[in-house]
Amino acid sequence: MGSSRLYTLVLVLQPHRVLLGMKKRGFGAGRWNGFGGKVEEGETIEDGAKRELQEESGLMVDALHKVGCITFEFVGEPELMDVHVFCTDSAQGVPTESDEMRPQWFPLDQIPFADMWPDDRYWFPLLLQRKRFRGYFLFQGQDTILRYRLREADPGEAELSPLRDVDRVDRQTRRARGGHLEAELCHPRTLPESSAEEAPRPGATAQVSAAAQANLQFWSRCLTTAAVQGVAHKHEELTA
C-alpha cells in the first residue's frame, strides 16, 4: 500500500438542511459533495478545511467539529486519500458560487445520493446523527465500491486516525473457515464490511451485493429519523 495525502471535507449541517456543492470541474465533477480539498504545506488540517470552505462557497467559520476520517483507495493509484470530515451548524456570509462549486441547500430527507459519491450513502447517516466515524473505501474507477469498512468511533477515541484495509491474511483465514467472508461481528460498534468477493461486475453500479443493498436501504431510512438509536449495533451477514 502506497503513501497517503491529506484532504478535507466540510459539511454545513443545520437541523433541517445541509449545504452541498455541485463540483464544476476536476476530480468528482458533476457530483454534489461537501467543500474541501488538499491540505497545503504549512497549514493544519482544520485551517485547510476552513480555507477550502471559504474558497469554494464564500463562507467563513470560526471553528469546525471533526466528525470523521475516511481513507479512499483507487485501484491503480499508488497514493491513498486520507479525508478528514468536518461539520459546522453556522457560518458567516452567504453561500456563493465559485469556479469550483455551486452551493445549494438540501432538506435532510431530499439529499441527492444518486448524484453524489457512492460511499456517501454509507457514512452520511452517522453524520446526521452527530456520530463520529472512521472508514475505508476501495474504488474501481469512480463508480464502483469493491470493498469498504466503516466503524463508529469509540466515545473515548480522542483522535480519529485513518482506517486501513482489512489485513489480507485475516481475510484468507476467514475464507478458509467459512467458505466466504462474513461481516466482522467481534465489536458492537463495527458496521458491516463489504469484501471484494461481493464486488459488482465491471460496468455495474455501486451496489456491492444484495445484502449490502438491503443495508443501504436500511441506512437511507435513517435519514428521516435523526435520533435513531443503536443503529450501529445492527449486524448482518454479507454473503458472496
Tab-separated table of C-alpha atoms in Angstrom:
chain	number	residue	atom	x	y	z
A	1	MET	CA	0.000	0.000	0.000
A	2	GLY	CA	1.425	3.357	-1.030
A	3	SER	CA	1.759	6.748	0.604
A	4	SER	CA	-1.175	8.944	1.543
A	5	ARG	CA	-2.131	12.594	1.213
A	6	LEU	CA	-4.288	14.720	3.494
A	7	TYR	CA	-7.626	16.089	2.304
A	8	THR	CA	-10.551	17.837	3.994
A	9	LEU	CA	-14.328	17.779	3.601
A	10	VAL	CA	-16.671	20.279	5.271
A	11	LEU	CA	-20.462	19.934	5.637
A	12	VAL	CA	-22.563	22.857	6.826
A	13	LEU	CA	-25.240	20.897	8.648
A	14	GLN	CA	-28.278	22.552	10.209
A	15	PRO	CA	-31.276	20.902	11.956
A	16	HIS	CA	-33.350	20.501	8.780
A	17	ARG	CA	-30.938	21.019	5.898
A	18	VAL	CA	-27.382	20.519	4.643
A	19	LEU	CA	-25.316	22.650	2.277
A	20	LEU	CA	-23.732	20.775	-0.644
A	21	GLY	CA	-21.847	21.993	-3.675
A	22	MET	CA	-22.038	20.808	-7.281
A	23	LYS	CA	-18.444	20.168	-8.386
A	24	LYS	CA	-17.975	22.064	-11.633
A	25	ARG	CA	-14.557	20.843	-12.722
A	26	GLY	CA	-11.720	18.478	-11.884
A	27	PHE	CA	-11.908	15.319	-9.770
A	28	GLY	CA	-15.539	14.433	-8.988
A	29	ALA	CA	-17.028	16.951	-11.436
A	30	GLY	CA	-20.790	16.590	-11.878
A	31	ARG	CA	-21.402	15.367	-8.326
A	32	TRP	CA	-22.804	17.019	-5.216
A	33	ASN	CA	-20.313	16.999	-2.363
A	34	GLY	CA	-19.160	18.860	0.692
A	35	PHE	CA	-16.484	21.533	0.408
A	36	GLY	CA	-12.822	20.695	0.726
A	37	GLY	CA	-9.575	19.713	-0.914
A	38	LYS	CA	-5.887	19.164	-0.300
A	39	VAL	CA	-4.182	20.333	2.876
A	40	GLU	CA	-1.346	22.639	1.853
A	41	GLU	CA	2.137	22.523	3.298
A	42	GLY	CA	2.463	24.541	6.498
A	43	GLU	CA	-1.237	24.601	7.437
A	44	THR	CA	-3.125	22.449	9.918
A	45	ILE	CA	-5.879	20.129	8.732
A	46	GLU	CA	-8.578	22.352	10.256
A	47	ASP	CA	-7.060	25.513	8.753
A	48	GLY	CA	-7.024	23.771	5.380
A	49	ALA	CA	-10.694	22.890	5.797
A	50	LYS	CA	-11.619	26.500	6.655
A	51	ARG	CA	-9.664	27.805	3.668
A	52	GLU	CA	-11.309	25.386	1.229
A	53	LEU	CA	-14.786	26.205	2.557
A	54	GLN	CA	-14.194	29.917	2.008
A	55	GLU	CA	-12.629	29.471	-1.440
A	56	GLU	CA	-15.379	27.180	-2.714
A	57	SER	CA	-18.504	28.666	-1.068
A	58	GLY	CA	-17.597	32.116	0.222
A	59	LEU	CA	-18.444	31.065	3.789
A	60	MET	CA	-16.224	31.646	6.807
A	61	VAL	CA	-16.247	29.759	10.118
A	62	ASP	CA	-14.529	30.347	13.443
A	63	ALA	CA	-14.402	26.682	14.427
A	64	LEU	CA	-15.135	23.274	12.934
A	65	HIS	CA	-16.111	19.987	14.583
A	66	LYS	CA	-14.239	16.951	13.309
A	67	VAL	CA	-16.648	14.052	12.828
A	68	GLY	CA	-14.843	11.506	10.684
A	69	CYS	CA	-11.797	10.265	8.839
A	70	ILE	CA	-12.185	8.232	5.642
A	71	THR	CA	-9.394	6.654	3.615
A	72	PHE	CA	-10.019	6.194	-0.103
A	73	GLU	CA	-8.024	3.853	-2.284
A	74	PHE	CA	-8.459	3.709	-6.061
A	75	VAL	CA	-7.296	0.665	-7.986
A	76	GLY	CA	-4.210	1.544	-9.986
A	77	GLU	CA	-3.474	4.681	-7.960
A	78	PRO	CA	-0.481	4.352	-5.589
A	79	GLU	CA	-1.472	7.254	-3.326
A	80	LEU	CA	-4.240	6.941	-0.725
A	81	MET	CA	-6.544	9.824	0.143
A	82	ASP	CA	-6.989	10.427	3.888
A	83	VAL	CA	-10.078	12.654	4.042
A	84	HIS	CA	-10.807	14.408	7.351
A	85	VAL	CA	-14.512	15.222	7.625
A	86	PHE	CA	-15.706	18.315	9.496
A	87	CYS	CA	-19.103	19.865	10.114
A	88	THR	CA	-20.484	23.132	11.416
A	89	ASP	CA	-24.016	24.385	12.030
A	90	SER	CA	-23.229	28.038	11.434
A	91	ALA	CA	-21.101	30.073	9.072
A	92	GLN	CA	-20.560	33.707	8.232
A	93	GLY	CA	-21.648	35.009	4.853
A	94	VAL	CA	-23.947	33.870	2.055
A	95	PRO	CA	-23.196	30.722	0.004
A	96	THR	CA	-21.773	31.979	-3.279
A	97	GLU	CA	-20.910	30.105	-6.455
A	98	SER	CA	-17.194	29.804	-7.202
A	99	ASP	CA	-15.107	28.469	-10.065
A	100	GLU	CA	-15.081	25.091	-8.299
A	101	MET	CA	-18.502	24.678	-6.712
A	102	ARG	CA	-22.152	25.737	-6.970
A	103	PRO	CA	-23.645	25.669	-3.425
A	104	GLN	CA	-27.240	24.608	-2.733
A	105	TRP	CA	-29.227	23.784	0.413
A	106	PHE	CA	-30.981	20.404	0.575
A	107	PRO	CA	-33.607	19.229	3.100
A	108	LEU	CA	-32.300	16.244	5.054
A	109	ASP	CA	-34.931	13.970	3.523
A	110	GLN	CA	-34.005	15.042	-0.029
A	111	ILE	CA	-30.245	14.512	-0.082
A	112	PRO	CA	-29.327	13.762	-3.739
A	113	PHE	CA	-27.442	10.497	-3.184
A	114	ALA	CA	-27.929	9.441	-6.822
A	115	ASP	CA	-25.706	12.348	-7.855
A	116	MET	CA	-23.117	12.021	-5.079
A	117	TRP	CA	-20.120	9.777	-4.473
A	118	PRO	CA	-21.349	6.187	-3.850
A	119	ASP	CA	-19.744	5.986	-0.396
A	120	ASP	CA	-21.841	8.904	0.923
A	121	ARG	CA	-24.850	6.611	1.387
A	122	TYR	CA	-22.906	4.623	3.955
A	123	TRP	CA	-21.496	7.277	6.269
A	124	PHE	CA	-23.928	10.204	5.866
A	125	PRO	CA	-26.461	8.684	8.315
A	126	LEU	CA	-23.763	8.681	11.014
A	127	LEU	CA	-23.021	12.320	10.248
A	128	LEU	CA	-26.714	13.219	10.519
A	129	GLN	CA	-26.875	11.517	13.895
A	130	ARG	CA	-23.854	13.541	15.061
A	131	LYS	CA	-21.795	10.379	15.465
A	132	ARG	CA	-18.056	10.168	14.859
A	133	PHE	CA	-16.706	7.527	12.497
A	134	ARG	CA	-13.739	6.048	10.662
A	135	GLY	CA	-13.934	4.416	7.246
A	136	TYR	CA	-12.068	2.851	4.338
A	137	PHE	CA	-13.367	2.507	0.765
A	138	LEU	CA	-11.678	0.753	-2.134
A	139	PHE	CA	-12.899	2.020	-5.521
A	140	GLN	CA	-12.639	0.680	-9.053
A	141	GLY	CA	-12.849	3.881	-11.037
A	142	GLN	CA	-15.189	6.464	-9.530
A	143	ASP	CA	-18.449	4.493	-9.534
A	144	THR	CA	-17.756	1.009	-8.132
A	145	ILE	CA	-17.018	0.188	-4.496
A	146	LEU	CA	-15.042	-3.054	-4.320
A	147	ARG	CA	-14.666	-3.193	-0.562
A	148	TYR	CA	-15.315	-0.991	2.445
A	149	ARG	CA	-15.048	-0.763	6.235
A	150	LEU	CA	-16.972	1.664	8.424
A	151	ARG	CA	-16.844	1.968	12.194
A	152	GLU	CA	-18.423	4.297	14.691
A	153	ALA	CA	-15.691	5.773	16.859
A	154	ASP	CA	-15.495	4.807	20.498
A	155	PRO	CA	-16.579	7.557	22.923
A	156	GLY	CA	-13.071	7.755	24.383
A	157	GLU	CA	-11.359	7.885	20.991
A	158	ALA	CA	-9.934	11.401	21.011
A	159	GLU	CA	-8.176	11.351	17.630
A	160	LEU	CA	-9.848	9.903	14.536
A	161	SER	CA	-6.938	8.193	12.808
A	162	PRO	CA	-7.135	6.713	9.281
A	163	LEU	CA	-8.671	3.248	8.925
A	164	ARG	CA	-6.818	0.978	6.523
A	165	ASP	CA	-7.843	-2.105	4.550
A	166	VAL	CA	-8.576	-5.412	6.275
A	167	ASP	CA	-5.400	-7.459	6.645
A	168	ARG	CA	-5.139	-9.843	3.670
A	169	VAL	CA	-4.084	-12.782	5.847
A	170	ASP	CA	-7.131	-12.277	8.066
A	171	ARG	CA	-9.408	-12.342	5.017
A	172	GLN	CA	-7.812	-15.549	3.761
A	173	THR	CA	-8.197	-17.156	7.189
A	174	ARG	CA	-11.895	-16.329	7.383
A	175	ARG	CA	-12.419	-17.567	3.833
A	176	ALA	CA	-10.839	-20.908	4.716
A	177	ARG	CA	-13.019	-21.260	7.802
A	178	GLY	CA	-16.388	-20.411	6.301
A	179	GLY	CA	-16.063	-20.627	2.545
A	180	HIS	CA	-16.891	-16.928	2.206
A	181	LEU	CA	-16.222	-13.691	4.012
A	182	GLU	CA	-18.514	-12.564	6.786
A	183	ALA	CA	-19.162	-9.221	8.376
A	184	GLU	CA	-16.949	-8.516	11.368
A	185	LEU	CA	-19.102	-9.214	14.428
A	186	CYS	CA	-16.425	-9.055	17.106
A	187	HIS	CA	-17.064	-5.415	18.028
A	188	PRO	CA	-20.527	-4.000	18.812
A	189	ARG	CA	-19.664	-0.675	17.136
A	190	THR	CA	-18.429	-2.252	13.895
A	191	LEU	CA	-20.645	-1.699	10.872
A	192	PRO	CA	-20.936	-4.392	8.174
A	193	GLU	CA	-17.914	-4.804	5.940
A	194	SER	CA	-18.075	-5.411	2.211
A	195	SER	CA	-15.441	-7.565	0.540
A	196	ALA	CA	-14.037	-7.981	-2.939
A	197	GLU	CA	-15.958	-11.260	-3.232
A	198	GLU	CA	-19.156	-9.166	-3.276
A	199	ALA	CA	-17.869	-6.624	-5.793
A	200	PRO	CA	-20.067	-5.844	-8.804
A	201	ARG	CA	-19.066	-6.850	-12.308
A	202	PRO	CA	-17.236	-4.217	-14.391
A	203	GLY	CA	-19.661	-1.529	-15.510
A	204	ALA	CA	-22.111	-2.249	-12.691
A	205	THR	CA	-23.249	0.382	-10.213
A	206	ALA	CA	-22.011	0.781	-6.662
A	207	GLN	CA	-24.350	-1.802	-5.100
A	208	VAL	CA	-21.876	-4.407	-3.874
A	209	SER	CA	-24.292	-7.267	-3.121
A	210	ALA	CA	-27.936	-7.988	-2.385
A	211	ALA	CA	-27.214	-7.961	1.340
A	212	ALA	CA	-25.253	-4.743	1.064
A	213	GLN	CA	-28.113	-3.198	-0.931
A	214	ALA	CA	-30.509	-4.107	1.859
A	215	ASN	CA	-28.103	-2.449	4.251
A	216	LEU	CA	-28.087	0.690	2.103
A	217	GLN	CA	-31.868	0.809	2.195
A	218	PHE	CA	-31.761	0.458	5.973
A	219	TRP	CA	-29.381	3.408	6.282
A	220	SER	CA	-31.439	5.516	3.887
A	221	ARG	CA	-34.486	5.093	6.102
A	222	CYS	CA	-32.438	6.571	8.940
A	223	LEU	CA	-32.243	9.883	7.103
A	224	THR	CA	-35.757	10.851	8.142
A	225	THR	CA	-35.102	9.990	11.793
A	226	ALA	CA	-32.118	11.902	13.131
A	227	ALA	CA	-32.460	10.416	16.612
A	228	VAL	CA	-32.278	6.723	15.689
A	229	GLN	CA	-30.559	4.860	18.493
A	230	GLY	CA	-28.398	1.769	18.398
A	231	VAL	CA	-28.188	1.634	14.620
A	232	ALA	CA	-24.520	0.667	14.717
A	233	HIS	CA	-25.439	-2.471	16.636
A	234	LYS	CA	-27.220	-3.865	13.619
A	235	HIS	CA	-25.203	-6.717	12.106
A	236	GLU	CA	-25.965	-8.762	9.042
A	237	GLU	CA	-24.015	-11.353	7.126
A	238	LEU	CA	-22.807	-10.312	3.673
A	239	THR	CA	-22.771	-13.423	1.503
A	240	ALA	CA	-20.794	-13.904	-1.662
